[in-house]
Short mmCIF file of C-alpha atoms in Angstrom, two decimals:
data_model
loop_
_atom_site.label_atom_id
_atom_site.label_comp_id
_atom_site.label_asym_id
_atom_site.label_seq_id
_atom_site.Cartn_x
_atom_site.Cartn_y
_atom_site.Cartn_z
CA MET Q 1 0.00 0.00 0.00
CA ILE Q 2 1.45 3.35 -1.04
CA LEU Q 3 0.45 6.79 0.13
CA GLN Q 4 1.85 9.76 -1.75
CA THR Q 5 1.64 13.34 -0.51
CA ALA Q 6 2.76 16.35 -2.49
CA VAL Q 7 4.48 18.85 -0.19
CA GLY Q 8 5.12 22.50 -0.89
CA ARG Q 9 4.50 24.32 -4.14
CA GLY Q 10 6.50 25.26 -7.16
CA PRO Q 11 6.39 28.35 -9.34
CA ASP Q 12 3.21 29.27 -11.16
CA ARG Q 13 2.54 27.02 -14.13
CA LYS Q 14 1.62 28.75 -17.39
CA MET Q 15 2.50 26.12 -19.96
CA GLY Q 16 0.41 26.28 -23.09
CA GLY Q 17 -2.08 23.49 -23.82
CA SER Q 18 -3.65 22.34 -27.04
CA MET Q 19 -7.10 23.69 -26.14
CA LEU Q 20 -6.38 26.89 -24.27
CA HIS Q 21 -5.44 29.56 -26.76
CA ALA Q 22 -8.93 30.49 -27.92
CA GLN Q 23 -10.75 30.40 -24.59
CA SER Q 24 -8.61 31.24 -21.56
CA SER Q 25 -9.13 35.00 -21.17
CA LEU Q 26 -9.38 36.37 -17.65
CA GLU Q 27 -10.24 39.91 -18.62
CA GLY Q 28 -11.46 42.02 -15.72
CA LEU Q 29 -9.76 39.90 -13.07
CA GLN Q 30 -8.63 42.00 -10.12
CA PRO Q 31 -6.10 41.02 -7.44
CA GLU Q 32 -7.39 38.34 -5.05
CA GLY Q 33 -9.65 39.82 -2.39
CA GLY Q 34 -9.99 43.09 -4.31
CA SER Q 35 -13.11 44.68 -5.73
CA ARG Q 36 -14.40 43.93 -9.21
CA SER Q 37 -15.82 46.22 -11.81
CA ASP Q 38 -17.18 43.61 -14.22
CA GLY Q 39 -20.12 42.43 -12.09
CA LEU Q 40 -18.79 38.88 -11.67
CA PRO Q 41 -19.03 37.34 -8.16
CA GLU Q 42 -16.06 37.26 -5.79
CA LEU Q 43 -14.52 34.11 -4.34
CA GLY Q 44 -13.38 35.79 -1.15
CA PRO Q 45 -10.12 35.28 0.75
CA LYS Q 46 -11.16 32.53 3.18
CA GLY Q 47 -9.16 29.30 3.01
CA GLY Q 48 -10.51 25.78 2.65
CA LEU Q 49 -12.21 23.55 0.11
CA PHE Q 50 -14.57 25.22 -2.34
CA PRO Q 51 -18.26 24.25 -2.31
CA ARG Q 52 -20.38 23.82 -5.42
CA GLN Q 53 -21.35 27.49 -5.70
CA TYR Q 54 -17.70 28.56 -5.62
CA ILE Q 55 -16.91 26.14 -8.44
CA GLN Q 56 -19.72 27.77 -10.42
CA THR Q 57 -18.11 31.14 -9.74
CA MET Q 58 -14.78 29.83 -11.03
CA MET Q 59 -16.56 28.86 -14.25
CA GLN Q 60 -18.10 32.32 -14.56
CA ARG Q 61 -14.69 33.89 -14.06
CA LYS Q 62 -13.17 31.58 -16.71
CA MET Q 63 -10.88 29.84 -14.27
CA ILE Q 64 -12.51 26.58 -15.43
CA LEU Q 65 -13.07 26.22 -19.17
CA ALA Q 66 -14.17 23.43 -21.47
CA THR Q 67 -14.35 22.67 -25.17
CA VAL Q 68 -17.90 21.35 -24.59
CA GLU Q 69 -20.21 23.26 -22.22
CA VAL Q 70 -20.19 21.93 -18.66
CA ASP Q 71 -23.30 19.94 -17.75
CA ALA Q 72 -25.02 20.83 -14.47
CA ALA Q 73 -24.84 17.15 -13.47
CA GLN Q 74 -21.04 17.46 -13.29
CA LEU Q 75 -21.27 19.77 -10.29
CA GLN Q 76 -21.12 17.86 -7.00
CA PRO Q 77 -21.40 19.43 -3.51
CA ALA Q 78 -17.62 19.99 -3.31
CA SER Q 79 -16.17 18.79 -6.61
CA LEU Q 80 -16.48 18.86 -10.39
CA ASP Q 81 -16.76 15.71 -12.49
CA LEU Q 82 -14.27 15.70 -15.36
CA ARG Q 83 -15.06 14.35 -18.85
CA LEU Q 84 -12.98 12.39 -21.32
CA GLY Q 85 -12.10 14.00 -24.63
CA ALA Q 86 -12.34 12.46 -28.08
CA ARG Q 87 -8.97 10.67 -28.30
CA ALA Q 88 -7.24 8.07 -26.15
CA TYR Q 89 -3.61 7.02 -26.46
CA ARG Q 90 -2.57 3.53 -25.44
CA VAL Q 91 0.97 3.74 -24.06
CA ARG Q 92 3.50 1.21 -22.81
CA ALA Q 93 3.81 2.65 -19.32
CA SER Q 94 2.63 5.33 -16.95
CA PHE Q 95 4.68 8.53 -16.88
CA LEU Q 96 4.90 12.06 -15.50
CA PRO Q 97 6.13 14.84 -17.80
CA GLY Q 98 8.36 16.51 -15.22
CA ARG Q 99 8.92 20.18 -14.62
CA GLU Q 100 8.83 22.48 -17.66
CA ARG Q 101 7.69 19.71 -20.03
CA SER Q 102 4.23 19.14 -21.49
CA VAL Q 103 2.32 15.87 -21.50
CA LEU Q 104 2.04 15.81 -25.29
CA SER Q 105 5.79 16.39 -25.78
CA GLN Q 106 6.48 13.40 -23.55
CA LEU Q 107 3.85 11.33 -25.31
CA GLU Q 108 5.73 11.79 -28.58
CA GLU Q 109 8.65 9.86 -27.09
CA PHE Q 110 6.45 6.78 -26.62
CA GLU Q 111 5.06 4.38 -29.16
CA TYR Q 112 1.30 4.53 -28.83
CA ASP Q 113 -1.99 3.48 -30.42
CA ASP Q 114 -4.59 6.17 -31.11
CA LEU Q 115 -8.22 5.37 -30.22
CA ASN Q 116 -11.24 7.40 -31.29
CA LEU Q 117 -13.69 7.80 -28.40
CA GLU Q 118 -16.40 9.65 -30.33
CA GLY Q 119 -18.45 6.50 -30.80
CA GLY Q 120 -17.04 4.64 -27.83
CA ALA Q 121 -14.04 2.33 -27.47
CA VAL Q 122 -12.96 -0.50 -25.19
CA LEU Q 123 -10.02 0.09 -22.85
CA GLU Q 124 -8.47 -3.30 -22.14
CA LYS Q 125 -7.58 -4.36 -18.62
CA GLY Q 126 -3.88 -4.42 -17.89
CA CYS Q 127 -3.16 -1.59 -20.36
CA VAL Q 128 -2.39 2.10 -19.75
CA TYR Q 129 -4.19 4.89 -21.62
CA LEU Q 130 -3.85 8.66 -21.71
CA VAL Q 131 -6.84 10.89 -22.52
CA GLU Q 132 -6.99 14.67 -22.75
CA LEU Q 133 -10.03 15.92 -20.81
CA LEU Q 134 -12.67 18.35 -22.05
CA GLU Q 135 -12.01 20.64 -19.06
CA HIS Q 136 -8.94 22.83 -18.56
CA VAL Q 137 -8.05 25.45 -15.98
CA LYS Q 138 -6.41 28.80 -15.35
CA LEU Q 139 -5.92 29.05 -11.59
CA GLN Q 140 -4.93 31.88 -9.32
CA SER Q 141 -1.71 31.37 -7.39
CA THR Q 142 -3.47 30.57 -4.10
CA ILE Q 143 -5.95 28.05 -5.54
CA VAL Q 144 -4.87 24.46 -6.07
CA GLY Q 145 -6.63 21.40 -7.46
CA LEU Q 146 -6.90 17.86 -6.09
CA ALA Q 147 -8.31 14.96 -8.08
CA ASN Q 148 -9.55 11.48 -7.27
CA PRO Q 149 -11.49 8.71 -9.02
CA LYS Q 150 -15.27 8.80 -8.82
CA SER Q 151 -16.78 6.21 -6.49
CA SER Q 152 -18.16 4.14 -9.37
CA THR Q 153 -14.76 4.11 -11.06
CA GLY Q 154 -12.92 2.92 -7.96
CA ARG Q 155 -15.45 0.15 -7.32
CA LEU Q 156 -14.64 -1.28 -10.75
CA ASP Q 157 -10.90 -1.33 -9.96
CA VAL Q 158 -10.14 1.26 -12.63
CA PHE Q 159 -6.91 3.04 -11.71
CA ILE Q 160 -7.19 6.65 -12.87
CA ARG Q 161 -4.95 9.63 -12.12
CA LEU Q 162 -4.91 13.25 -13.20
CA ILE Q 163 -1.82 14.65 -14.98
CA THR Q 164 -0.98 18.24 -15.93
CA ASP Q 165 1.78 19.78 -18.01
CA GLY Q 166 4.92 20.14 -15.90
CA ALA Q 167 3.59 17.72 -13.28
CA GLU Q 168 5.93 15.92 -10.90
CA THR Q 169 3.08 14.31 -8.93
CA PHE Q 170 -0.25 12.77 -9.90
CA ASP Q 171 -3.72 14.07 -8.95
CA THR Q 172 -2.56 17.59 -8.02
CA ILE Q 173 -2.72 20.95 -9.78
CA GLU Q 174 -0.36 23.58 -8.44
CA GLY Q 175 -1.45 27.12 -7.75
CA GLY Q 176 -1.14 29.34 -10.82
CA TYR Q 177 -1.34 26.45 -13.30
CA GLU Q 178 -2.76 27.31 -16.71
CA GLY Q 179 -3.23 24.49 -19.19
CA PRO Q 180 -4.94 21.27 -20.19
CA LEU Q 181 -5.79 18.30 -17.98
CA TYR Q 182 -5.19 14.64 -18.78
CA ALA Q 183 -6.40 11.36 -17.32
CA GLU Q 184 -4.19 8.30 -17.08
CA ILE Q 185 -6.49 5.26 -17.09
CA SER Q 186 -5.54 1.66 -16.31
CA PRO Q 187 -8.39 -0.87 -15.87
CA ARG Q 188 -7.25 -3.61 -13.50
CA SER Q 189 -10.04 -6.18 -13.11
CA PHE Q 190 -12.44 -5.50 -15.99
CA SER Q 191 -12.07 -4.08 -19.47
CA ILE Q 192 -14.27 -1.00 -19.80
CA LYS Q 193 -16.06 0.85 -22.58
CA VAL Q 194 -15.91 4.65 -22.51
CA ARG Q 195 -16.64 7.48 -24.91
CA LYS Q 196 -16.18 11.22 -25.25
CA GLY Q 197 -17.91 12.79 -22.26
CA SER Q 198 -17.58 9.78 -19.91
CA ARG Q 199 -16.87 10.88 -16.34
CA LEU Q 200 -14.29 8.82 -14.46
CA ASN Q 201 -12.67 11.25 -12.02
CA GLN Q 202 -13.46 14.48 -10.19
CA LEU Q 203 -11.62 17.64 -9.20
CA ARG Q 204 -11.71 19.62 -5.96
CA PHE Q 205 -10.37 23.13 -5.41
CA ARG Q 206 -8.73 24.52 -2.29
CA ARG Q 207 -7.66 28.03 -1.37
CA ARG Q 208 -4.63 28.26 0.90
CA ASN Q 209 -3.23 31.20 2.77
CA SER Q 210 0.35 32.43 2.64
CA GLN Q 211 1.36 30.28 5.64
CA GLN Q 212 0.07 26.99 4.18
CA PHE Q 213 1.53 24.47 1.79
CA ASP Q 214 -0.50 23.51 -1.26
CA PHE Q 215 -1.27 19.91 -0.38
CA GLU Q 216 -0.83 19.25 3.34
CA GLY Q 217 -1.88 20.45 6.78
CA PHE Q 218 -5.55 21.14 6.04
CA SER Q 219 -7.25 18.28 7.90
CA LEU Q 220 -8.74 18.64 11.38
CA PRO Q 221 -6.52 17.60 14.30
CA ASP Q 222 -7.79 14.79 16.50
CA ARG Q 223 -9.04 17.03 19.32
CA ALA Q 224 -11.10 19.12 16.89
CA LEU Q 225 -12.43 15.93 15.31
CA LEU Q 226 -13.68 14.69 18.70
CA ASP Q 227 -15.34 18.05 19.32
CA LEU Q 228 -17.00 17.85 15.89
CA HIS Q 229 -18.35 14.38 16.72
CA LYS Q 230 -20.05 15.80 19.82
CA GLN Q 231 -21.86 18.36 17.68
CA HIS Q 232 -22.54 16.13 14.65
CA PRO Q 233 -22.09 12.37 15.21
CA LEU Q 234 -19.57 11.11 12.66
CA VAL Q 235 -20.00 7.38 13.37
CA ASP Q 236 -22.71 5.19 14.93
CA GLY Q 237 -20.82 4.57 18.14
CA ASP Q 238 -17.81 5.83 20.02
CA PRO Q 239 -15.27 7.18 17.54
CA ILE Q 240 -11.71 5.88 17.39
CA VAL Q 241 -9.51 8.85 16.51
CA ARG Q 242 -5.84 8.43 15.58
CA LYS Q 243 -4.65 11.04 13.12
CA GLY Q 244 -8.16 10.93 11.66
CA LEU Q 245 -11.34 8.94 12.18
CA VAL Q 246 -10.46 5.23 12.19
CA LEU Q 247 -12.49 2.82 10.05
CA ARG Q 248 -12.58 -0.95 10.56
CA ALA Q 249 -13.49 -3.84 8.29
CA GLY Q 250 -16.93 -5.40 8.69
CA LEU Q 251 -16.62 -9.16 8.12
CA ALA Q 252 -19.34 -10.55 10.41
CA PRO Q 253 -23.08 -10.84 9.76
CA SER Q 254 -23.67 -8.82 12.93
CA SER Q 255 -21.45 -6.05 11.52
CA LEU Q 256 -23.20 -5.73 8.16
CA GLU Q 257 -26.64 -7.20 9.00
CA GLN Q 258 -26.35 -9.71 6.15
CA GLU Q 259 -24.61 -12.99 5.30
CA ILE Q 260 -22.69 -11.67 2.27
CA ILE Q 261 -19.75 -9.64 3.63
CA GLY Q 262 -17.93 -8.91 0.38
CA TYR Q 263 -17.35 -9.58 -3.31
CA ARG Q 264 -14.31 -10.73 -5.27
CA ALA Q 265 -13.90 -9.73 -8.93
CA LYS Q 266 -14.00 -12.53 -11.51
CA ARG Q 267 -11.06 -12.72 -13.89
CA PHE Q 268 -12.70 -13.35 -17.26
CA THR Q 269 -15.67 -11.15 -18.10
CA ARG Q 270 -17.15 -9.00 -20.82
CA PRO Q 271 -16.30 -5.26 -20.87
CA ILE Q 272 -18.39 -2.91 -18.73
CA ASP Q 273 -19.85 0.22 -20.33
CA LEU Q 274 -19.25 2.95 -17.76
CA ASP Q 275 -22.17 5.05 -19.00
CA ARG Q 276 -24.78 2.34 -18.37
CA VAL Q 277 -26.56 2.15 -15.01
CA ALA Q 278 -28.10 -1.04 -13.56
CA GLU Q 279 -27.14 -2.85 -16.77
CA TYR Q 280 -25.16 -5.89 -15.62
CA ASP Q 281 -25.86 -9.05 -13.64
CA VAL Q 282 -23.72 -9.20 -10.51
CA ARG Q 283 -23.16 -12.95 -10.99
CA ASP Q 284 -21.35 -12.41 -14.29
CA TYR Q 285 -18.64 -10.24 -12.71
CA TRP Q 286 -18.44 -10.93 -8.97
CA GLU Q 287 -18.13 -13.87 -6.59
CA PRO Q 288 -20.04 -13.26 -3.34
CA ILE Q 289 -18.09 -13.83 -0.13
CA TYR Q 290 -20.08 -15.24 2.79
CA ALA Q 291 -19.26 -14.74 6.44
CA GLN Q 292 -16.96 -17.39 7.91
CA ALA Q 293 -17.12 -18.89 11.38
CA LYS Q 294 -14.07 -16.97 12.61
CA HIS Q 295 -15.15 -13.77 10.82
CA GLN Q 296 -11.94 -13.68 8.83
CA LEU Q 297 -11.09 -13.26 5.16
CA ILE Q 298 -7.83 -14.30 3.50
CA LEU Q 299 -6.95 -11.80 0.79
CA ASP Q 300 -5.35 -13.57 -2.15
CA PRO Q 301 -2.45 -11.74 -3.84
CA ASP Q 302 -3.43 -9.50 -6.75
CA GLU Q 303 -7.17 -10.11 -6.29
CA PHE Q 304 -9.69 -7.26 -5.99
CA TYR Q 305 -12.33 -7.18 -3.27
CA ILE Q 306 -15.29 -4.99 -2.37
CA LEU Q 307 -15.88 -4.84 1.40
CA ALA Q 308 -17.61 -2.41 3.77
CA SER Q 309 -16.72 -0.60 6.96
CA LYS Q 310 -17.99 -1.81 10.30
CA GLU Q 311 -18.99 1.77 11.10
CA ARG Q 312 -21.78 3.81 9.58
CA ILE Q 313 -20.59 7.35 8.95
CA HIS Q 314 -21.89 10.85 8.29
CA ILE Q 315 -20.03 13.82 6.81
CA PRO Q 316 -21.39 17.12 8.26
CA PRO Q 317 -22.56 19.82 5.81
CA ASN Q 318 -19.54 22.11 6.29
CA PHE Q 319 -16.93 19.38 5.86
CA ALA Q 320 -15.59 16.88 3.34
CA ALA Q 321 -13.56 13.78 4.13
CA GLU Q 322 -10.87 11.75 2.40
CA MET Q 323 -9.89 8.15 3.04
CA ILE Q 324 -6.26 7.78 4.11
CA PRO Q 325 -5.00 4.17 3.85
CA ILE Q 326 -3.30 2.63 6.86
CA ASP Q 327 0.46 2.42 7.12
CA PRO Q 328 1.96 -0.45 5.05
CA SER Q 329 3.50 -1.88 8.21
CA MET Q 330 -0.03 -2.82 9.37
CA GLY Q 331 -0.80 -5.02 6.37
CA GLU Q 332 0.19 -5.79 2.78
CA PHE Q 333 -2.92 -4.45 1.11
CA ARG Q 334 -4.34 -1.25 -0.30
CA VAL Q 335 -7.75 0.17 0.60
CA HIS Q 336 -9.86 2.65 -1.32
CA TYR Q 337 -9.00 4.11 -4.70
CA ALA Q 338 -11.88 6.60 -4.67
CA GLY Q 339 -11.53 8.02 -1.21
CA PHE Q 340 -13.46 11.32 -1.26
CA PHE Q 341 -16.70 11.82 0.70
CA ASP Q 342 -18.88 14.83 -0.12
CA PRO Q 343 -20.62 17.01 2.48
CA GLY Q 344 -23.88 15.36 3.53
CA PHE Q 345 -22.78 11.80 2.74
CA GLY Q 346 -24.37 9.39 5.20
CA PHE Q 347 -27.13 11.74 6.35
CA SER Q 348 -30.18 9.96 7.71
CA GLU Q 349 -33.57 11.32 8.74
CA HIS Q 350 -33.14 10.20 12.36
CA GLY Q 351 -29.94 12.25 12.61
CA HIS Q 352 -27.52 9.36 13.10
CA PRO Q 353 -24.80 8.27 10.64
CA GLY Q 354 -26.48 6.14 8.00
CA SER Q 355 -23.99 4.98 5.32
CA ARG Q 356 -21.08 2.60 5.40
CA ALA Q 357 -17.82 3.32 3.65
CA VAL Q 358 -17.29 0.86 0.82
CA LEU Q 359 -13.72 -0.45 0.81
CA GLU Q 360 -11.92 -1.23 -2.45
CA VAL Q 361 -9.25 -3.67 -1.36
CA ARG Q 362 -6.32 -5.22 -3.22
CA SER Q 363 -3.73 -7.45 -1.57
CA HIS Q 364 -0.09 -7.27 -2.66
CA GLU Q 365 2.70 -9.82 -2.60
CA THR Q 366 1.49 -12.35 -0.03
CA PRO Q 367 -1.85 -13.69 1.23
CA PHE Q 368 -3.08 -11.61 4.13
CA THR Q 369 -5.66 -12.44 6.81
CA LEU Q 370 -8.17 -9.68 7.49
CA GLU Q 371 -10.38 -9.94 10.59
CA ASP Q 372 -13.69 -8.39 11.54
CA GLY Q 373 -13.04 -5.07 13.27
CA GLN Q 374 -9.48 -4.76 11.97
CA ILE Q 375 -8.35 -1.21 11.21
CA VAL Q 376 -8.16 -0.64 7.45
CA GLY Q 377 -8.07 3.14 7.06
CA ARG Q 378 -8.96 6.50 8.49
CA LEU Q 379 -10.92 9.54 7.38
CA ALA Q 380 -9.28 12.97 7.34
CA PHE Q 381 -11.87 15.76 7.63
CA GLU Q 382 -11.36 19.17 6.01
CA PRO Q 383 -13.55 22.28 6.38
CA LEU Q 384 -15.18 23.97 3.41
CA VAL Q 385 -15.13 27.71 2.83
CA GLU Q 386 -18.90 27.64 3.35
CA GLN Q 387 -21.71 25.09 3.26
CA PRO Q 388 -22.58 23.90 -0.26
CA ASP Q 389 -25.91 25.02 -1.68
CA VAL Q 390 -26.61 21.34 -2.43
CA LEU Q 391 -25.56 18.41 -0.22
CA TYR Q 392 -24.88 14.82 -1.15
CA GLY Q 393 -28.17 12.95 -1.30
CA GLN Q 394 -30.13 15.95 -2.59
CA THR Q 395 -29.40 15.29 -6.28
CA ALA Q 396 -30.36 12.50 -8.67
CA VAL Q 397 -26.72 11.40 -9.01
CA SER Q 398 -26.24 10.56 -5.31
CA ASN Q 399 -26.05 6.84 -6.04
CA TYR Q 400 -24.56 5.72 -2.73
CA GLN Q 401 -26.50 7.57 -0.05
CA GLY Q 402 -27.63 5.19 2.70
CA GLN Q 403 -25.44 2.40 1.32
CA GLY Q 404 -24.34 -0.75 3.06
CA LEU Q 405 -22.14 -3.17 1.16
CA LYS Q 406 -22.78 -1.96 -2.39
CA LEU Q 407 -21.21 -2.54 -5.78
CA SER Q 408 -20.98 0.21 -8.38
CA LYS Q 409 -24.12 1.64 -9.97
CA HIS Q 410 -23.55 -0.41 -13.14
CA PHE Q 411 -24.95 -3.61 -11.56
CA ARG Q 412 -28.57 -4.59 -11.02
CA VAL Q 413 -29.55 -4.99 -7.40
#
């Protein structure tokens, strides 16, 4: 299990991209925190993650642009869904361009196959693809971007990471970056069918102040997390807090209130069309895992599992949360590819946490025994600049509100 954190920030990025030249004007933009004369709304100086209405403001101020108009369904409570462009490049290996180099210039050094996504194309499992996204950005120096797979993408074991020109790390956009965005896609368990406009990952935006690094030090400390739990229960029980809210594996019928405690991906299946909902029979793609007498599960090397947390959780309206995997010394496995939880996730009418965290688990070199109640990860909570005007669960695309153990939206219940 590997956890990468980008520390610090480099100089402003203003590398030209293939889509930017005609659309990236920021006319009328005043210094941050200053007054405006063009009638466009202000973002304000407060630090933290941006809610949905702030992302809309960024679009109005042409800090977020797209070759195809952004659909309202792309706007989540604290993130923006990103869409694939029309061309995919199959490459031999993953890569980062490195400082002062563009993605496309590096791509030219690889042998690649060119796929047209206009009518849809299959991305084969075990291969690596690069796709330019329809969205691109022109950020102010104090605003950074953070990307992660969408929940449905992670539950299909599709490894996807965001890349920018000049990038030295994945899934981050430095303050001041101006240019295109790319997705590196590597299906692991299933081949997938995608097309222009398919949404596989999402982007968050954060404003930092002059004393903060771009990508660290924003999460609540443990004492503040315990105080938050007293005001808004974060779990259905006494919280375990150790550098974040601890989550444990649920492998007993009493933990999940059902006999099936997980699923293991089958090896030989048909491709899955990522734009189809409730299309596929679970039995064609997954082996159910039933609770064992000792409430244990042996993770086979290089197999992919869907499990659920023992705890039910709730993310308060003014906060978002991100899954942080446990330290590798505690087990040879990785948990959660799509680890972002929107404000309002897990809300229930009775006021108690109502949704489990679904765990996307892959073992590494050796078989590993996982037990019911074993620690598998922790949630880091981060405040938003202000409460989103729409919370998770209040839109038609909130597919996982109130979930227990649940596969991706592509499978029939």
